[in-house]
Short mmCIF file of C-alpha atoms in Angstrom, two decimals:
data_model
loop_
_atom_site.label_atom_id
_atom_site.label_comp_id
_atom_site.label_asym_id
_atom_site.label_seq_id
_atom_site.Cartn_x
_atom_site.Cartn_y
_atom_site.Cartn_z
CA MET L 41 5.90 23.06 -28.56
CA ARG L 42 5.96 19.21 -26.70
CA LYS L 43 5.60 16.37 -29.39
CA SER L 44 4.20 12.65 -28.67
CA SER L 45 2.37 9.94 -30.29
CA LEU L 46 0.08 9.24 -26.74
CA ILE L 47 -2.55 11.75 -26.81
CA ALA L 48 -5.29 11.16 -24.60
CA THR L 49 -8.64 11.37 -26.76
CA VAL L 50 -11.52 12.50 -26.11
CA ALA L 51 -13.92 10.31 -23.36
CA MET L 52 -14.19 10.01 -19.24
CA LEU L 53 -14.17 7.98 -17.30
CA SER L 54 -16.41 5.10 -15.94
CA PHE L 55 -15.14 6.13 -12.55
CA SER L 56 -15.77 8.79 -10.01
CA ILE L 57 -14.13 9.74 -6.56
CA ALA L 58 -15.58 10.68 -3.88
CA ALA L 59 -14.88 13.66 -1.87
CA SER L 60 -13.41 12.94 1.07
CA GLY L 61 -15.10 16.05 3.71
CA LYS L 62 -18.32 16.07 5.20
CA SER L 63 -20.87 17.21 1.98
CA THR L 64 -24.47 17.72 3.61
CA GLY L 65 -25.07 16.52 0.21
CA ASN L 66 -27.32 20.09 0.02
CA PRO L 67 -26.80 21.26 -4.63
CA SER L 68 -23.89 23.72 -3.90
CA PRO L 69 -24.87 26.94 -5.27
CA GLY L 70 -24.88 27.94 -8.79
CA PRO L 71 -25.70 26.00 -11.83
CA ALA L 72 -23.31 23.59 -12.08
CA THR L 73 -20.58 22.52 -9.89
CA ASP L 74 -18.59 22.69 -12.32
CA PRO L 75 -18.41 23.48 -15.99
CA TYR L 76 -14.48 22.27 -16.78
CA PRO L 77 -14.59 18.73 -16.83
CA SER L 78 -12.24 16.13 -17.49
CA THR L 79 -11.66 14.50 -20.74
CA TYR L 80 -9.06 12.05 -20.10
CA GLN L 81 -8.83 8.64 -21.18
CA ARG L 82 -6.65 5.91 -20.12
CA ILE L 83 -4.21 4.77 -23.24
CA SER L 84 -5.59 0.85 -23.92
CA SER L 85 -2.75 -1.73 -22.28
CA ALA L 86 -1.95 -5.66 -22.78
CA PRO L 87 -2.01 -6.78 -18.95
CA VAL L 88 1.99 -6.37 -17.50
CA LEU L 89 2.37 -8.63 -15.37
CA ILE L 90 6.16 -7.32 -13.40
CA ARG L 91 8.13 -10.46 -11.95
CA ASN L 92 10.49 -10.95 -9.31
CA ALA L 93 11.07 -7.62 -7.56
CA THR L 94 11.23 -5.88 -3.96
CA VAL L 95 7.74 -4.15 -4.18
CA LEU L 96 6.87 -0.86 -1.85
CA THR L 97 2.85 -0.77 -1.36
CA GLY L 98 2.45 2.00 0.16
CA THR L 99 0.77 0.97 2.01
CA GLY L 100 3.35 0.20 5.18
CA GLU L 101 3.95 -2.62 3.36
CA ARG L 102 7.70 -4.26 2.03
CA ILE L 103 7.55 -7.80 -0.65
CA ASP L 104 10.01 -9.62 -1.62
CA ASN L 105 10.60 -11.68 -4.60
CA ALA L 106 6.68 -10.27 -4.85
CA ASP L 107 5.33 -9.82 -8.05
CA VAL L 108 2.23 -6.98 -9.30
CA LEU L 109 -0.13 -7.71 -12.17
CA MET L 110 -1.68 -4.47 -14.08
CA ARG L 111 -4.53 -5.30 -16.13
CA ASP L 112 -7.71 -3.07 -17.99
CA GLY L 113 -5.81 0.03 -16.37
CA LYS L 114 -6.52 -1.99 -12.04
CA ILE L 115 -3.56 -3.71 -10.32
CA ALA L 116 -5.33 -6.66 -10.57
CA ALA L 117 -2.96 -8.42 -8.01
CA VAL L 118 0.28 -8.90 -6.01
CA GLY L 119 1.95 -11.25 -4.63
CA LYS L 120 4.20 -13.92 -6.10
CA ASN L 121 3.39 -16.55 -8.12
CA LEU L 122 1.27 -15.17 -10.71
CA ASP L 123 -0.01 -16.36 -13.01
CA ALA L 124 -0.80 -14.33 -16.54
CA SER L 125 -2.89 -15.29 -20.02
CA GLY L 126 -0.51 -15.82 -22.16
CA ASN L 127 -0.99 -12.10 -23.74
CA THR L 128 0.66 -10.49 -21.00
CA THR L 129 3.52 -8.32 -21.09
CA VAL L 130 6.09 -10.26 -18.79
CA VAL L 131 8.72 -8.15 -16.96
CA ASP L 132 11.69 -9.39 -15.18
CA GLY L 133 12.14 -6.98 -11.83
CA THR L 134 14.82 -9.08 -10.13
CA GLY L 135 16.90 -7.01 -7.98
CA LYS L 136 14.48 -4.22 -8.52
CA TRP L 137 11.74 -1.93 -6.79
CA VAL L 138 8.76 -1.34 -6.81
CA THR L 139 6.62 1.36 -6.01
CA PRO L 140 2.69 3.12 -6.58
CA GLY L 141 3.35 6.12 -8.68
CA ILE L 142 4.52 8.91 -7.09
CA ILE L 143 1.97 11.35 -6.00
CA ASP L 144 3.10 15.51 -6.18
CA ALA L 145 0.52 17.43 -3.25
CA HIS L 146 2.18 20.69 -4.40
CA SER L 147 2.78 21.88 -7.72
CA HIS L 148 2.72 24.59 -9.99
CA LEU L 149 3.06 22.91 -13.60
CA GLY L 150 1.64 24.76 -15.84
CA VAL L 151 0.92 27.76 -14.09
CA TYR L 152 4.49 28.18 -14.21
CA PRO L 153 5.37 26.79 -16.66
CA SER L 154 9.12 26.36 -18.79
CA PRO L 155 10.58 27.67 -19.99
CA GLY L 156 10.87 30.98 -17.33
CA VAL L 157 9.04 33.38 -18.56
CA SER L 158 7.10 36.85 -18.03
CA ALA L 159 4.24 35.48 -20.27
CA HIS L 160 3.69 32.02 -18.93
CA GLU L 161 3.53 33.47 -14.95
CA ASP L 162 0.32 32.69 -14.83
CA GLY L 163 -1.20 32.00 -11.05
CA ASN L 164 -0.85 34.34 -8.85
CA GLU L 165 -3.52 36.33 -10.02
CA LEU L 166 -2.18 39.86 -7.27
CA THR L 167 -5.54 41.96 -8.13
CA ASN L 168 -7.61 41.37 -5.02
CA PRO L 169 -6.38 39.89 -1.78
CA ALA L 170 -8.93 37.16 -1.92
CA THR L 171 -10.03 35.09 -5.72
CA PRO L 172 -11.11 31.42 -4.84
CA ASN L 173 -12.72 32.57 -7.65
CA VAL L 174 -10.47 31.86 -10.28
CA TRP L 175 -9.51 28.26 -10.04
CA ALA L 176 -5.98 27.62 -11.65
CA GLU L 177 -6.52 24.74 -14.45
CA HIS L 178 -7.91 27.97 -16.30
CA SER L 179 -3.87 28.60 -17.16
CA VAL L 180 -2.11 24.93 -16.95
CA TRP L 181 -0.40 24.18 -20.62
CA PRO L 182 0.08 21.37 -20.76
CA GLN L 183 3.13 21.51 -23.13
CA ASP L 184 5.23 22.48 -19.57
CA GLN L 185 8.55 19.95 -20.70
CA GLY L 186 8.44 20.28 -16.20
CA PHE L 187 5.33 17.10 -16.85
CA ALA L 188 7.29 15.05 -18.78
CA THR L 189 10.23 15.77 -16.81
CA ALA L 190 8.32 14.60 -13.94
CA LEU L 191 6.91 11.61 -14.99
CA ALA L 192 10.68 10.58 -15.44
CA GLY L 193 10.56 11.16 -11.73
CA GLY L 194 8.08 8.35 -11.21
CA VAL L 195 4.99 10.93 -10.53
CA THR L 196 1.89 10.02 -11.63
CA SER L 197 -0.58 12.34 -10.63
CA LEU L 198 -0.36 15.68 -9.29
CA LEU L 199 -2.16 18.89 -7.60
CA VAL L 200 -1.35 22.55 -9.38
CA LEU L 201 -2.35 24.92 -7.55
CA PRO L 202 -2.50 29.00 -7.52
CA GLY L 203 0.04 30.97 -5.69
CA SER L 204 0.60 31.99 -2.39
CA GLY L 205 -0.26 35.46 -2.76
CA ASN L 206 -3.33 36.46 -1.93
CA LEU L 207 -4.99 35.43 1.08
CA ILE L 208 -7.06 32.55 -1.09
CA GLY L 209 -6.15 32.43 -3.97
CA GLY L 210 -8.35 30.09 -6.10
CA ARG L 211 -8.99 26.66 -6.42
CA GLY L 212 -6.28 23.50 -7.27
CA VAL L 213 -6.67 20.80 -9.67
CA VAL L 214 -5.84 16.57 -9.27
CA LEU L 215 -4.07 16.02 -12.93
CA LYS L 216 -3.34 12.84 -14.46
CA ASN L 217 0.52 12.70 -15.81
CA VAL L 218 0.35 11.71 -19.12
CA TYR L 219 0.07 14.28 -22.48
CA GLY L 220 -2.75 15.70 -23.28
CA ARG L 221 -3.80 18.65 -26.23
CA ALA L 222 -6.05 20.46 -23.53
CA TYR L 223 -5.78 20.37 -19.49
CA GLN L 224 -9.12 18.49 -19.87
CA ASP L 225 -7.23 15.58 -20.99
CA MET L 226 -5.27 15.70 -18.38
CA LYS L 227 -7.74 15.89 -15.10
CA PHE L 228 -8.28 13.59 -12.89
CA PRO L 229 -11.89 12.16 -13.99
CA GLY L 230 -13.87 12.73 -10.59
CA ALA L 231 -11.31 14.48 -7.66
CA PRO L 232 -12.30 16.60 -6.25
CA HIS L 233 -11.66 20.58 -6.06
CA SER L 234 -9.37 22.19 -4.14
CA ILE L 235 -9.24 25.85 -2.80
CA LYS L 236 -5.51 27.18 -1.89
CA MET L 237 -5.40 29.74 0.87
CA ALA L 238 -1.93 31.16 2.32
CA CYS L 239 -1.27 32.37 5.89
CA GLY L 240 1.96 34.58 7.27
CA GLU L 241 4.60 36.98 5.69
CA ASN L 242 3.31 36.45 1.35
CA PRO L 243 0.19 37.83 1.36
CA LYS L 244 0.74 40.86 4.24
CA ARG L 245 3.83 41.70 2.30
CA VAL L 246 2.41 42.38 -1.59
CA TYR L 247 -0.89 43.84 -0.50
CA GLY L 248 0.63 45.92 2.30
CA SER L 249 3.28 47.07 -0.54
CA LYS L 250 0.51 48.45 -2.58
CA GLY L 251 -0.77 50.45 0.76
CA SER L 252 -4.04 47.83 0.82
CA SER L 253 -5.38 45.73 3.83
CA PRO L 254 -3.59 43.22 4.26
CA SER L 255 -0.48 44.49 5.66
CA THR L 256 -0.32 43.17 9.13
CA ARG L 257 -0.96 38.57 9.87
CA MET L 258 -4.44 40.70 11.68
CA GLY L 259 -5.43 41.54 9.16
CA ASN L 260 -5.39 38.40 7.20
CA VAL L 261 -7.64 36.63 9.54
CA ALA L 262 -10.07 40.07 9.10
CA GLY L 263 -9.44 38.97 5.44
CA TYR L 264 -10.70 35.46 5.64
CA ARG L 265 -13.17 36.09 7.99
CA ALA L 266 -14.73 38.55 5.87
CA ALA L 267 -15.39 36.34 2.97
CA PHE L 268 -16.27 33.50 4.54
CA ILE L 269 -19.11 35.89 6.16
CA ASP L 270 -20.25 36.27 3.01
CA ALA L 271 -20.44 33.46 2.01
CA LYS L 272 -22.03 32.62 4.64
CA GLY L 273 -24.75 34.58 3.43
CA TYR L 274 -24.76 32.95 -0.25
CA MET L 275 -25.12 29.76 1.01
CA LYS L 276 -28.30 30.85 3.36
CA THR L 277 -30.00 32.03 0.10
CA TRP L 278 -29.93 29.73 -2.10
CA ASP L 279 -30.90 26.26 0.58
CA LYS L 280 -33.56 28.74 1.31
CA TYR L 281 -34.19 28.85 -2.90
CA ASN L 282 -33.31 24.73 -3.82
CA ALA L 283 -35.61 24.33 -0.66
CA GLY L 284 -38.38 26.41 -2.11
CA GLY L 285 -40.36 23.72 -3.71
CA LYS L 286 -43.06 25.01 -6.23
CA GLU L 287 -42.98 29.11 -5.02
CA LYS L 288 -38.79 28.72 -5.20
CA GLY L 289 -39.35 32.71 -6.36
CA GLU L 290 -36.62 33.92 -8.61
CA GLU L 291 -33.56 32.28 -8.81
CA PRO L 292 -30.79 34.28 -7.08
CA THR L 293 -27.17 35.35 -9.09
CA GLN L 294 -24.39 33.38 -9.28
CA ASP L 295 -21.01 34.85 -7.82
CA LEU L 296 -18.37 33.01 -9.22
CA ARG L 297 -16.12 34.24 -6.18
CA LEU L 298 -19.09 32.85 -2.54
CA GLU L 299 -19.41 30.04 -4.64
CA THR L 300 -16.49 28.79 -4.45
CA LEU L 301 -16.22 29.49 -0.87
CA ALA L 302 -19.13 27.63 -0.16
CA GLY L 303 -18.76 24.12 -1.74
CA VAL L 304 -15.33 24.56 1.07
CA MET L 305 -18.31 24.74 4.16
CA ARG L 306 -20.35 22.49 2.96
CA GLY L 307 -17.40 19.79 2.67
CA ASP L 308 -17.26 19.82 -1.51
CA ILE L 309 -13.56 20.91 -1.81
CA GLN L 310 -10.18 20.44 -0.47
CA VAL L 311 -8.72 22.93 2.71
CA GLN L 312 -4.96 23.50 1.36
CA ILE L 313 -2.96 25.69 2.61
CA HIS L 314 0.29 27.72 1.99
CA CYS L 315 1.32 27.88 6.21
CA TYR L 316 4.58 27.93 8.11
CA ARG L 317 4.20 29.59 11.30
CA ALA L 318 2.90 26.79 14.44
CA ASP L 319 0.28 29.55 15.61
CA GLU L 320 -0.24 30.07 12.55
CA MET L 321 -1.75 27.18 11.49
CA MET L 322 -2.97 27.00 14.86
CA LEU L 323 -4.95 30.01 14.20
CA MET L 324 -5.92 28.71 10.82
CA ILE L 325 -7.95 25.41 12.63
CA ASP L 326 -9.40 28.13 14.72
CA LEU L 327 -11.24 29.98 11.28
CA ALA L 328 -12.36 25.94 10.15
CA LYS L 329 -14.01 25.19 13.51
CA GLU L 330 -15.99 28.74 13.17
CA PHE L 331 -17.12 28.30 10.21
CA ASN L 332 -17.30 24.39 9.59
CA PHE L 333 -14.76 23.61 7.26
CA LYS L 334 -12.17 20.25 7.19
CA ILE L 335 -7.97 21.57 6.80
CA ALA L 336 -6.47 18.66 4.16
CA SER L 337 -3.26 19.80 4.50
CA PHE L 338 -0.86 22.88 5.52
CA HIS L 339 2.20 23.59 2.43
CA HIS L 340 5.39 23.99 3.61
CA ALA L 341 4.65 23.87 7.01
CA VAL L 342 8.17 24.03 8.48
CA GLU L 343 7.38 24.42 12.34
CA ALA L 344 4.13 21.63 11.99
CA TYR L 345 6.98 19.84 14.44
CA LYS L 346 6.06 21.82 16.98
CA ILE L 347 2.05 20.97 16.64
CA ALA L 348 1.91 17.51 15.17
CA GLN L 349 -0.26 15.96 18.07
CA PRO L 350 -3.02 18.28 17.32
CA LEU L 351 -2.47 17.98 13.33
CA ALA L 352 -3.23 14.23 14.25
CA GLU L 353 -6.12 14.60 16.24
CA ASN L 354 -7.51 16.89 13.27
CA ASN L 355 -6.35 14.62 10.60
CA ILE L 356 -5.18 16.87 8.58
CA CYS L 357 -2.16 16.86 6.15
CA ALA L 358 1.34 18.11 5.99
CA SER L 359 2.74 18.98 2.85
CA MET L 360 6.44 19.69 3.75
CA TRP L 361 10.17 20.12 2.65
CA ALA L 362 12.70 17.72 3.43
CA ASP L 363 15.15 20.68 4.48
CA TRP L 364 14.27 23.75 2.97
CA TRP L 365 14.17 26.30 5.35
CA GLY L 366 15.96 30.40 6.86
CA PHE L 367 15.08 32.18 3.30
CA LYS L 368 12.85 33.80 4.65
CA MET L 369 11.63 34.70 8.56
CA GLU L 370 9.02 32.40 9.59
CA ALA L 371 11.44 29.21 7.90
CA LEU L 372 13.93 29.57 10.20
CA ASP L 373 12.33 27.23 12.26
CA GLY L 374 12.71 25.03 10.07
CA ILE L 375 14.84 21.55 11.15
CA GLN L 376 15.67 18.80 9.29
CA GLU L 377 14.01 16.42 11.27
CA ASN L 378 10.22 18.06 11.28
CA ILE L 379 8.81 15.21 8.28
CA ALA L 380 9.84 12.52 10.27
CA MET L 381 9.02 14.10 14.23
CA VAL L 382 5.28 14.86 12.27
CA ASP L 383 5.09 10.94 10.96
CA ARG L 384 5.83 9.47 14.48
CA LYS L 385 2.30 10.74 15.73
CA LYS L 386 -0.91 7.83 15.90
CA ASN L 387 -3.29 8.70 11.97
CA SER L 388 -0.92 11.66 10.91
CA CYS L 389 -0.34 12.74 7.09
CA ALA L 390 2.90 13.33 6.72
CA ILE L 391 3.69 14.27 2.91
CA VAL L 392 7.18 14.47 0.64
CA HIS L 393 6.54 17.76 -1.60
CA SER L 394 8.17 19.99 -3.67
CA ASP L 395 6.51 23.39 -4.81
CA SER L 396 9.27 22.68 -7.21
CA SER L 397 9.82 22.39 -10.78
CA GLU L 398 12.93 20.50 -10.23
CA GLY L 399 12.30 19.19 -6.98
CA ILE L 400 9.41 17.72 -8.37
CA GLN L 401 11.43 15.00 -10.71
CA ARG L 402 13.95 13.85 -7.45
CA LEU L 403 11.01 13.74 -4.35
CA ASN L 404 11.87 9.95 -3.77
CA GLN L 405 15.93 11.47 -3.00
CA GLU L 406 14.24 14.26 -0.86
CA ALA L 407 12.37 11.47 0.74
CA ALA L 408 15.61 9.69 1.75
CA LYS L 409 16.96 12.23 2.84
CA VAL L 410 14.03 12.12 5.87
CA THR L 411 14.53 8.77 5.91
CA ALA L 412 18.39 9.45 7.42
CA ARG L 413 17.21 12.20 9.94
CA ALA L 414 14.22 9.58 10.82
CA SER L 415 16.38 7.12 11.41
CA ALA L 416 19.02 8.76 12.91
CA LEU L 417 16.70 9.94 15.90
CA GLY L 418 15.61 5.80 16.52
CA MET L 419 12.41 6.80 14.10
CA ASN L 420 10.37 4.96 11.14
CA GLY L 421 13.00 5.67 8.56
CA SER L 422 12.66 2.71 6.57
CA PRO L 423 11.98 2.49 2.88
CA GLU L 424 8.30 1.26 2.70
CA ASN L 425 7.23 3.76 6.31
CA ALA L 426 8.93 6.54 3.19
CA MET L 427 6.60 4.90 0.57
CA ARG L 428 3.33 6.44 2.47
CA TRP L 429 4.41 9.37 2.11
CA LEU L 430 4.76 10.24 -1.49
CA SER L 431 2.01 8.14 -2.28
CA LEU L 432 -0.73 7.54 0.36
CA ASN L 433 -0.64 10.54 1.94
CA PRO L 434 -0.81 13.07 -0.57
CA ALA L 435 -3.47 10.31 -1.80
CA LYS L 436 -6.02 11.51 0.90
CA ALA L 437 -5.04 14.69 1.23
CA LEU L 438 -6.18 15.01 -2.65
CA GLY L 439 -9.47 13.04 -2.00
CA ILE L 440 -7.94 10.99 -4.93
CA ASP L 441 -6.96 8.10 -1.79
CA LYS L 442 -10.15 5.42 -2.55
CA VAL L 443 -8.22 5.10 -6.46
CA THR L 444 -5.11 5.13 -6.51
CA GLY L 445 -1.99 5.93 -3.99
CA THR L 446 -0.95 2.13 -3.53
CA LEU L 447 -0.36 -0.93 -5.13
CA GLU L 448 -4.41 -2.96 -3.57
CA GLU L 449 -6.48 -4.61 -6.00
CA GLY L 450 -8.85 -2.80 -7.48
CA LYS L 451 -6.36 0.86 -7.93
CA MET L 452 -4.77 3.05 -10.46
CA ALA L 453 -2.26 1.22 -11.96
CA ASP L 454 -0.21 3.60 -11.78
CA VAL L 455 3.58 1.50 -11.30
CA VAL L 456 6.97 2.77 -11.50
CA LEU L 457 10.07 0.31 -11.77
CA TRP L 458 12.79 1.08 -10.34
CA ASN L 459 16.16 0.15 -11.34
CA GLY L 460 17.09 -0.23 -7.09
CA THR L 461 15.97 1.53 -3.34
CA PRO L 462 14.02 4.86 -4.60
CA PHE L 463 15.65 6.22 -1.48
CA SER L 464 18.94 6.22 -3.01
CA VAL L 465 20.80 9.25 -4.80
CA TYR L 466 21.41 6.41 -7.23
CA ALA L 467 17.32 5.97 -7.87
CA LYS L 468 16.53 6.14 -11.84
CA ALA L 469 12.60 4.86 -12.50
CA GLU L 470 13.14 3.38 -15.25
CA LYS L 471 9.42 2.38 -16.50
CA VAL L 472 7.24 3.93 -15.19
CA TYR L 473 3.71 3.18 -15.81
CA VAL L 474 -0.11 5.28 -15.51
CA ASP L 475 -3.14 3.54 -15.25
CA GLY L 476 -1.17 0.00 -16.72
CA ALA L 477 0.28 2.65 -19.50
CA LEU L 478 3.95 2.40 -20.87
CA LEU L 479 4.50 5.94 -20.07
CA PHE L 480 7.77 6.23 -19.74
CA ASP L 481 10.77 3.95 -20.42
CA ILE L 482 14.45 5.05 -19.74
CA ASN L 483 15.66 2.45 -22.23
CA ASN L 484 13.38 3.49 -25.15
CA LYS L 485 14.12 6.55 -26.88
CA LYS L 486 10.76 6.04 -28.36
CA LEU L 487 9.10 6.52 -24.70
CA GLN L 488 10.54 9.55 -23.57
CA PRO L 489 8.61 12.42 -25.09
CA THR L 490 11.28 14.33 -26.72
CA SER L 491 11.21 18.99 -26.11
CA ASP L 492 11.86 22.25 -28.29
CA PHE L 493 13.07 23.86 -24.95
CA MET L 494 15.61 20.47 -23.70
CA LEU L 495 18.89 21.18 -23.70
CA GLY L 496 21.10 18.04 -25.38
CA GLN L 497 18.10 16.51 -27.83
CA GLY L 498 18.33 16.39 -31.52
CA ALA L 499 15.42 18.31 -33.33
CA ASN L 500 12.48 15.69 -34.24
CA PRO L 501 12.73 15.65 -38.24
#
């Protein structure tokens, strides 16, 4: 099992994050919107001042020879020649780079943990094409060694999603990349839930092979519509009950499946859609308009470059690989310029994601591939622009950008100190801070989490 002396204690942080949807303010149906609240508490630490580094703020800005001050778990200041109190730990950043912590908008760590054996495959509830009643957080195994290797790659937060075998796969959960006894110790306080949906080949293959619907793309769409039509009726029943005053009558029966979809239509749950083809993404935009919900991000989205303008106009992010393509028919039109072409549109929201327990360890290098293609074609491949793909934009898609994703005063001190430019195959995260606490240090073995499943590590005493 994973071992570390840094175990998050059970308590609540004193802030909350407003969901970025269009919530009407009506209470969600059912007795509790989240009966499994976060118990995360930041690890207390002395103030830290990183001096004289190249700073990428995540906002699109680069500041040379700058300082970053962290205090009480927050970014206290970013600038030059900052002063600090006597108990501040000073880190020499000369020749090094500082960035916000990387946020992975699409991960399956914990629900498909290592070691990868069938007993650990807890990401796809392949018993019905629509399973919005299941929550990925109830499958998260906190001892997954992948969390530690992701931390060493500079990842400080991540969205853990169900798989893509179902039309509606269930709720996802945003985690802080810290060590916890239970997943609630890692759960990002106040972050909205997400719903994972999937279009295209996966659902029709899974259920078509069983001789049931959906077996075609038209069957996929019929399945989404039927589920949301049921949820609309459920919403009306609860709205009528909640508005009933003293004459409410008997409380309606709670339905976990419809409760989640009602939350989607109320704007309280972020919508994340696995979708490859441009025509299907446009179709899903129409579905969202039909049922009055907002799509936060399309995932994988290998043909997003074909519809970059409609994505920007509808304020929809695209969470994409740098260069995966061709492994199935709907991935054949993927191009290396995809992310850069989405990014160049005004009001765009391009994201580099992993969908991989290995890729999450080098998301900075995945973004570097994009900068190379962008620069070769005369588009913006600068480090300060590329950082947005790894921090601010995924924070937007997860509904947590008000408190993290950039190095701005008052935001979480999720910070990475790199040995040089992050967008290099030689880049290494030297120090990784989560809420101002140093959780990984490449030069300190005591701050390099160990695991019984990691090769090359000595046995713990």
